[in-house]
PDB file of C-alpha atoms in Angstrom:
ATOM      1  CA  GLN A   1     -21.136  67.907 158.608  1.00  0.00           C
ATOM      2  CA  ARG A   2     -20.054  66.411 161.898  1.00  0.00           C
ATOM      3  CA  HIS A   3     -23.099  67.878 163.753  1.00  0.00           C
ATOM      4  CA  THR A   4     -26.371  65.759 164.022  1.00  0.00           C
ATOM      5  CA  VAL A   5     -28.350  68.409 162.253  1.00  0.00           C
ATOM      6  CA  SER A   6     -26.711  67.410 159.007  1.00  0.00           C
ATOM      7  CA  ALA A   7     -28.172  63.908 159.268  1.00  0.00           C
ATOM      8  CA  LEU A   8     -31.738  65.168 159.321  1.00  0.00           C
ATOM      9  CA  PRO A   9     -33.766  64.785 156.311  1.00  0.00           C
ATOM     10  CA  LEU A  10     -34.919  68.140 154.907  1.00  0.00           C
ATOM     11  CA  GLY A  11     -38.515  67.166 155.177  1.00  0.00           C
ATOM     12  CA  LYS A  12     -37.986  66.786 158.924  1.00  0.00           C
ATOM     13  CA  LEU A  13     -35.877  69.771 159.289  1.00  0.00           C
ATOM     14  CA  LYS A  14     -37.333  72.523 161.675  1.00  0.00           C
ATOM     15  CA  SER A  15     -36.224  76.084 162.680  1.00  0.00           C
ATOM     16  CA  PHE A  16     -35.549  74.811 166.304  1.00  0.00           C
ATOM     17  CA  HIS A  17     -32.930  72.282 164.859  1.00  0.00           C
ATOM     18  CA  ILE A  18     -31.220  75.274 163.440  1.00  0.00           C
ATOM     19  CA  ALA A  19     -31.618  77.239 166.747  1.00  0.00           C
ATOM     20  CA  GLN A  20     -30.263  74.220 168.646  1.00  0.00           C
ATOM     21  CA  TYR A  21     -27.318  74.001 166.415  1.00  0.00           C
ATOM     22  CA  ARG A  22     -26.679  77.763 166.995  1.00  0.00           C
ATOM     23  CA  ASP A  23     -26.805  77.452 170.784  1.00  0.00           C
ATOM     24  CA  GLU A  24     -24.363  74.496 170.855  1.00  0.00           C
ATOM     25  CA  ARG A  25     -21.834  76.209 168.570  1.00  0.00           C
ATOM     26  CA  LEU A  26     -21.913  79.201 170.622  1.00  0.00           C
ATOM     27  CA  GLN A  27     -20.430  77.174 173.324  1.00  0.00           C
ATOM     28  CA  GLN A  28     -17.592  76.356 171.174  1.00  0.00           C
ATOM     29  CA  VAL A  29     -16.704  79.361 168.886  1.00  0.00           C
ATOM     30  CA  SER A  30     -17.370  83.140 168.700  1.00  0.00           C
ATOM     31  CA  PRO A  31     -20.763  84.706 167.641  1.00  0.00           C
ATOM     32  CA  ALA A  32     -19.037  85.941 164.538  1.00  0.00           C
ATOM     33  CA  THR A  33     -18.197  82.419 163.590  1.00  0.00           C
ATOM     34  CA  VAL A  34     -21.713  81.138 164.307  1.00  0.00           C
ATOM     35  CA  ARG A  35     -23.161  83.959 162.120  1.00  0.00           C
ATOM     36  CA  LYS A  36     -21.113  82.855 159.269  1.00  0.00           C
ATOM     37  CA  GLU A  37     -21.982  79.308 159.710  1.00  0.00           C
ATOM     38  CA  LEU A  38     -25.636  80.156 159.854  1.00  0.00           C
ATOM     39  CA  GLN A  39     -25.225  82.045 156.673  1.00  0.00           C
ATOM     40  CA  LEU A  40     -23.743  79.114 154.967  1.00  0.00           C
ATOM     41  CA  ILE A  41     -26.668  76.888 155.892  1.00  0.00           C
ATOM     42  CA  SER A  42     -29.179  79.609 154.761  1.00  0.00           C
ATOM     43  CA  HIS A  43     -27.282  79.763 151.417  1.00  0.00           C
ATOM     44  CA  ALA A  44     -27.407  76.072 151.011  1.00  0.00           C
ATOM     45  CA  LEU A  45     -31.151  75.850 151.662  1.00  0.00           C
ATOM     46  CA  ASP A  46     -31.701  78.962 149.240  1.00  0.00           C
ATOM     47  CA  ILE A  47     -29.692  76.936 146.428  1.00  0.00           C
ATOM     48  CA  GLY A  48     -31.700  73.852 147.092  1.00  0.00           C
ATOM     49  CA  ARG A  49     -35.061  75.761 146.878  1.00  0.00           C
ATOM     50  CA  ARG A  50     -34.124  77.799 143.842  1.00  0.00           C
ATOM     51  CA  GLU A  51     -32.033  75.462 141.798  1.00  0.00           C
ATOM     52  CA  TRP A  52     -32.737  71.908 142.902  1.00  0.00           C
ATOM     53  CA  GLY A  53     -36.494  71.844 143.207  1.00  0.00           C
ATOM     54  CA  LEU A  54     -36.772  71.525 146.957  1.00  0.00           C
ATOM     55  CA  SER A  55     -39.941  72.863 148.471  1.00  0.00           C
ATOM     56  CA  GLY A  56     -40.520  74.864 151.549  1.00  0.00           C
ATOM     57  CA  ARG A  57     -39.051  78.077 153.017  1.00  0.00           C
ATOM     58  CA  ASN A  58     -35.618  78.749 154.313  1.00  0.00           C
ATOM     59  CA  LEU A  59     -35.785  77.688 157.902  1.00  0.00           C
ATOM     60  CA  ALA A  60     -32.443  79.207 158.773  1.00  0.00           C
ATOM     61  CA  ILE A  61     -33.875  82.642 158.242  1.00  0.00           C
ATOM     62  CA  ASP A  62     -36.357  82.046 161.124  1.00  0.00           C
ATOM     63  CA  ALA A  63     -33.663  81.302 163.603  1.00  0.00           C
ATOM     64  CA  SER A  64     -32.241  84.579 165.227  1.00  0.00           C
ATOM     65  CA  LYS A  65     -28.644  85.378 164.656  1.00  0.00           C
ATOM     66  CA  PRO A  66     -26.212  86.004 167.448  1.00  0.00           C
ATOM     67  CA  LYS A  67     -25.460  89.633 167.910  1.00  0.00           C
ATOM     68  CA  GLU A  68     -22.384  90.847 166.164  1.00  0.00           C
ATOM     69  CA  PRO A  69     -19.696  91.447 168.614  1.00  0.00           C
ATOM     70  CA  LYS A  70     -18.336  95.086 168.896  1.00  0.00           C
ATOM     71  CA  GLY A  71     -15.225  95.514 166.697  1.00  0.00           C
ATOM     72  CA  ARG A  72     -11.919  95.964 168.441  1.00  0.00           C
ATOM     73  CA  ASP A  73     -10.300  99.228 168.168  1.00  0.00           C
ATOM     74  CA  ARG A  74      -7.077  98.577 170.271  1.00  0.00           C
ATOM     75  CA  ARG A  75      -4.166 100.611 169.102  1.00  0.00           C
ATOM     76  CA  LEU A  76      -0.583 100.801 170.458  1.00  0.00           C
ATOM     77  CA  GLU A  77      -0.661 103.216 173.269  1.00  0.00           C
ATOM     78  CA  LEU A  78       2.125 105.712 174.186  1.00  0.00           C
ATOM     79  CA  GLY A  79       5.515 103.652 174.916  1.00  0.00           C
ATOM     80  CA  GLU A  80       3.959 100.455 173.947  1.00  0.00           C
ATOM     81  CA  GLU A  81       5.473  99.908 170.564  1.00  0.00           C
ATOM     82  CA  LYS A  82       9.017 100.604 171.911  1.00  0.00           C
ATOM     83  CA  SER A  83       8.288  98.107 174.725  1.00  0.00           C
ATOM     84  CA  LEU A  84       6.788  95.500 172.335  1.00  0.00           C
ATOM     85  CA  LEU A  85       9.875  95.810 169.892  1.00  0.00           C
ATOM     86  CA  ASN A  86      12.269  95.476 172.832  1.00  0.00           C
ATOM     87  CA  ALA A  87      10.463  92.327 173.821  1.00  0.00           C
ATOM     88  CA  VAL A  88      10.313  90.706 170.670  1.00  0.00           C
ATOM     89  CA  ASN A  89      13.968  91.437 169.997  1.00  0.00           C
ATOM     90  CA  GLN A  90      14.681  89.621 173.308  1.00  0.00           C
ATOM     91  CA  SER A  91      12.971  86.467 171.989  1.00  0.00           C
ATOM     92  CA  GLN A  92      15.279  83.590 171.229  1.00  0.00           C
ATOM     93  CA  ASN A  93      13.217  83.034 168.121  1.00  0.00           C
ATOM     94  CA  ILE A  94      14.949  85.024 165.333  1.00  0.00           C
ATOM     95  CA  TRP A  95      11.728  85.388 163.094  1.00  0.00           C
ATOM     96  CA  LEU A  96       9.551  87.146 165.703  1.00  0.00           C
ATOM     97  CA  ALA A  97      11.004  90.507 165.603  1.00  0.00           C
ATOM     98  CA  PRO A  98      10.963  90.945 161.891  1.00  0.00           C
ATOM     99  CA  LEU A  99       7.546  89.459 161.733  1.00  0.00           C
ATOM    100  CA  VAL A 100       5.986  91.980 164.259  1.00  0.00           C
ATOM    101  CA  GLU A 101       7.802  95.014 162.665  1.00  0.00           C
ATOM    102  CA  LEU A 102       6.661  93.869 159.205  1.00  0.00           C
ATOM    103  CA  ALA A 103       2.962  93.421 160.406  1.00  0.00           C
ATOM    104  CA  ILE A 104       3.050  96.977 161.737  1.00  0.00           C
ATOM    105  CA  GLU A 105       4.457  98.417 158.452  1.00  0.00           C
ATOM    106  CA  THR A 106       2.296  96.458 156.048  1.00  0.00           C
ATOM    107  CA  ALA A 107      -0.986  95.491 157.806  1.00  0.00           C
ATOM    108  CA  MET A 108      -0.648  92.117 156.521  1.00  0.00           C
ATOM    109  CA  ARG A 109      -2.599  89.454 158.558  1.00  0.00           C
ATOM    110  CA  ARG A 110      -0.922  86.738 160.554  1.00  0.00           C
ATOM    111  CA  GLY A 111      -1.691  83.995 158.054  1.00  0.00           C
ATOM    112  CA  GLU A 112      -0.673  86.085 155.123  1.00  0.00           C
ATOM    113  CA  LEU A 113       2.821  86.762 156.839  1.00  0.00           C
ATOM    114  CA  LEU A 114       3.328  83.117 157.691  1.00  0.00           C
ATOM    115  CA  SER A 115       2.476  82.097 154.063  1.00  0.00           C
ATOM    116  CA  ILE A 116       5.062  84.352 152.364  1.00  0.00           C
ATOM    117  CA  GLU A 117       7.776  82.655 150.297  1.00  0.00           C
ATOM    118  CA  TRP A 118      10.932  84.452 149.296  1.00  0.00           C
ATOM    119  CA  SER A 119       9.902  83.989 145.731  1.00  0.00           C
ATOM    120  CA  ASP A 120       7.021  86.205 146.445  1.00  0.00           C
ATOM    121  CA  VAL A 121       9.294  89.007 147.539  1.00  0.00           C
ATOM    122  CA  ASP A 122      10.628  91.551 144.985  1.00  0.00           C
ATOM    123  CA  LEU A 123      13.139  93.810 146.744  1.00  0.00           C
ATOM    124  CA  ASP A 124      13.848  95.895 143.533  1.00  0.00           C
ATOM    125  CA  ARG A 125      10.277  96.718 143.065  1.00  0.00           C
ATOM    126  CA  ARG A 126       9.752  96.992 146.906  1.00  0.00           C
ATOM    127  CA  THR A 127       6.741  94.594 146.967  1.00  0.00           C
ATOM    128  CA  ILE A 128       5.351  91.271 148.541  1.00  0.00           C
ATOM    129  CA  HIS A 129       2.881  89.476 146.370  1.00  0.00           C
ATOM    130  CA  LEU A 130       0.154  87.633 148.275  1.00  0.00           C
ATOM    131  CA  GLU A 131      -1.480  84.987 146.206  1.00  0.00           C
ATOM    132  CA  ASN A 132      -3.797  83.317 148.800  1.00  0.00           C
ATOM    133  CA  THR A 133      -5.582  85.829 151.058  1.00  0.00           C
ATOM    134  CA  LYS A 134      -8.390  85.643 153.530  1.00  0.00           C
ATOM    135  CA  ASN A 135     -10.787  87.431 151.281  1.00  0.00           C
ATOM    136  CA  GLY A 136      -9.748  85.084 148.131  1.00  0.00           C
ATOM    137  CA  SER A 137      -8.199  88.123 146.157  1.00  0.00           C
ATOM    138  CA  PRO A 138      -4.552  88.083 145.535  1.00  0.00           C
ATOM    139  CA  ARG A 139      -2.816  91.428 146.213  1.00  0.00           C
ATOM    140  CA  THR A 140       0.513  93.169 145.984  1.00  0.00           C
ATOM    141  CA  VAL A 141       1.700  94.855 149.053  1.00  0.00           C
ATOM    142  CA  PRO A 142       4.173  97.804 148.771  1.00  0.00           C
ATOM    143  CA  LEU A 143       6.935  97.949 151.030  1.00  0.00           C
ATOM    144  CA  SER A 144       7.939 101.123 153.157  1.00  0.00           C
ATOM    145  CA  THR A 145      11.501 102.075 153.552  1.00  0.00           C
ATOM    146  CA  ARG A 146      11.510 100.310 156.922  1.00  0.00           C
ATOM    147  CA  ALA A 147       9.825  97.241 155.657  1.00  0.00           C
ATOM    148  CA  LEU A 148      12.232  97.075 152.872  1.00  0.00           C
ATOM    149  CA  GLU A 149      15.111  97.263 155.420  1.00  0.00           C
ATOM    150  CA  ILE A 150      13.521  94.440 157.375  1.00  0.00           C
ATOM    151  CA  CYS A 151      13.321  92.156 154.349  1.00  0.00           C
ATOM    152  CA  THR A 152      16.843  93.064 153.268  1.00  0.00           C
ATOM    153  CA  VAL A 153      18.686  92.215 156.533  1.00  0.00           C
ATOM    154  CA  MET A 154      16.657  89.419 157.960  1.00  0.00           C
ATOM    155  CA  PRO A 155      17.984  85.860 157.839  1.00  0.00           C
ATOM    156  CA  ARG A 156      16.677  83.306 155.180  1.00  0.00           C
ATOM    157  CA  ASP A 157      15.657  79.927 155.916  1.00  0.00           C
ATOM    158  CA  ILE A 158      16.454  76.987 153.575  1.00  0.00           C
ATOM    159  CA  SER A 159      12.784  76.066 153.498  1.00  0.00           C
ATOM    160  CA  GLY A 160      12.186  79.087 151.255  1.00  0.00           C
ATOM    161  CA  GLY A 161       9.490  80.397 153.628  1.00  0.00           C
ATOM    162  CA  MET A 162      10.021  84.052 154.803  1.00  0.00           C
ATOM    163  CA  PHE A 163       8.811  83.145 158.331  1.00  0.00           C
ATOM    164  CA  PRO A 164       9.172  79.413 159.047  1.00  0.00           C
ATOM    165  CA  LEU A 165       6.820  79.414 161.947  1.00  0.00           C
ATOM    166  CA  ALA A 166       3.593  77.634 162.823  1.00  0.00           C
ATOM    167  CA  ALA A 167       0.620  79.580 163.856  1.00  0.00           C
ATOM    168  CA  ALA A 168       0.534  77.723 167.226  1.00  0.00           C
ATOM    169  CA  ALA A 169       4.269  78.568 167.996  1.00  0.00           C
ATOM    170  CA  LEU A 170       3.627  82.241 167.031  1.00  0.00           C
ATOM    171  CA  ARG A 171       0.796  82.431 169.545  1.00  0.00           C
ATOM    172  CA  GLY A 172       3.106  81.234 172.242  1.00  0.00           C
ATOM    173  CA  LEU A 173       5.858  83.635 171.213  1.00  0.00           C
ATOM    174  CA  TRP A 174       3.430  86.437 170.992  1.00  0.00           C
ATOM    175  CA  SER A 175       1.950  85.850 174.497  1.00  0.00           C
ATOM    176  CA  ARG A 176       5.485  85.647 176.194  1.00  0.00           C
ATOM    177  CA  ALA A 177       6.558  88.970 174.368  1.00  0.00           C
ATOM    178  CA  CYS A 178       3.520  90.828 175.626  1.00  0.00           C
ATOM    179  CA  LYS A 179       4.154  89.536 179.087  1.00  0.00           C
ATOM    180  CA  ARG A 180       7.798  90.748 179.004  1.00  0.00           C
ATOM    181  CA  ALA A 181       6.737  94.063 177.718  1.00  0.00           C
ATOM    182  CA  ASN A 182       4.034  94.336 180.379  1.00  0.00           C
ATOM    183  CA  ILE A 183       1.323  94.970 177.690  1.00  0.00           C
ATOM    184  CA  GLU A 184      -2.164  93.665 178.454  1.00  0.00           C
ATOM    185  CA  ASN A 185      -5.045  92.909 175.985  1.00  0.00           C
ATOM    186  CA  LEU A 186      -3.010  93.273 172.749  1.00  0.00           C
ATOM    187  CA  HIS A 187      -3.846  90.725 169.973  1.00  0.00           C
ATOM    188  CA  PHE A 188      -1.509  90.210 167.084  1.00  0.00           C
ATOM    189  CA  HIS A 189      -4.421  91.176 164.822  1.00  0.00           C
ATOM    190  CA  ASP A 190      -4.378  94.478 166.371  1.00  0.00           C
ATOM    191  CA  LEU A 191      -1.177  95.363 164.626  1.00  0.00           C
ATOM    192  CA  ARG A 192      -3.109  95.237 161.434  1.00  0.00           C
ATOM    193  CA  HIS A 193      -5.577  97.787 162.880  1.00  0.00           C
ATOM    194  CA  GLU A 194      -2.621  99.877 163.937  1.00  0.00           C
ATOM    195  CA  ALA A 195      -0.972  99.601 160.591  1.00  0.00           C
ATOM    196  CA  THR A 196      -4.198 100.631 158.688  1.00  0.00           C
ATOM    197  CA  SER A 197      -4.754 103.663 160.952  1.00  0.00           C
ATOM    198  CA  ARG A 198      -1.184 104.756 160.193  1.00  0.00           C
ATOM    199  CA  PHE A 199      -1.895 104.569 156.495  1.00  0.00           C
ATOM    200  CA  PHE A 200      -4.628 107.165 156.902  1.00  0.00           C
ATOM    201  CA  GLU A 201      -2.434 109.276 159.243  1.00  0.00           C
ATOM    202  CA  LYS A 202       0.001 109.413 156.346  1.00  0.00           C
ATOM    203  CA  GLY A 203      -2.536 110.961 154.104  1.00  0.00           C
ATOM    204  CA  LEU A 204      -3.744 107.811 152.050  1.00  0.00           C
ATOM    205  CA  ASN A 205      -7.411 107.629 151.085  1.00  0.00           C
ATOM    206  CA  VAL A 206      -9.755 104.833 151.533  1.00  0.00           C
ATOM    207  CA  MET A 207      -9.111 103.244 148.071  1.00  0.00           C
ATOM    208  CA  GLU A 208      -5.338 103.511 148.530  1.00  0.00           C
ATOM    209  CA  ALA A 209      -5.450 101.999 152.012  1.00  0.00           C
ATOM    210  CA  ALA A 210      -7.741  99.218 150.880  1.00  0.00           C
ATOM    211  CA  ALA A 211      -5.523  98.414 148.037  1.00  0.00           C
ATOM    212  CA  ILE A 212      -2.682  97.672 150.445  1.00  0.00           C
ATOM    213  CA  THR A 213      -4.664  96.098 153.301  1.00  0.00           C
ATOM    214  CA  GLY A 214      -7.133  94.010 151.141  1.00  0.00           C
ATOM    215  CA  HIS A 215     -10.093  95.259 153.054  1.00  0.00           C
ATOM    216  CA  LYS A 216     -13.208  94.850 150.863  1.00  0.00           C
ATOM    217  CA  ASP A 217     -15.475  97.390 152.760  1.00  0.00           C
TER     218      ASP A 217
END
């Protein structure tokens, strides 16, 4: 809505306006984000055509989409897990080590971990309930023996949040920990891939793993 393309009357909207928007956004965000934004624009134009009586074709379809970037397949290499855990335990922030370990054990996303309240945690049933997830579907994550140990012994903040950290603060903590561990090109989100891969290595099938991770495909 902040972009000038939104101020154009639909009668004057051309496919090159959509292409111009695409090219400008590619200078600011990832190709995957631009693809999603173009899908939203296309959906809005389709709704207008089908349900609101607007005439003309969907111009967003004519604009070519950025190529989908190759998915990351980064996993922890030999010795990296030990180095990483040593590094996060050296951090002055007491929440970083349990956060990283829980990510490896559960495959939860960064945002999901940071949103957990202690009221969501059921130690007796060995679960954490996630009400708000990226794909919009609540899910209950089972806790492994190690994950349960982490939840049992970690300190509790008076705020009620399991990890009272801002996303920006976590990015800095993560970057410094990877530097201490001498690990390159490891994103926090790669821990989700690592955990998911381990579920399959433990013998879980696709449906069982997806129920834990929240993947829809």
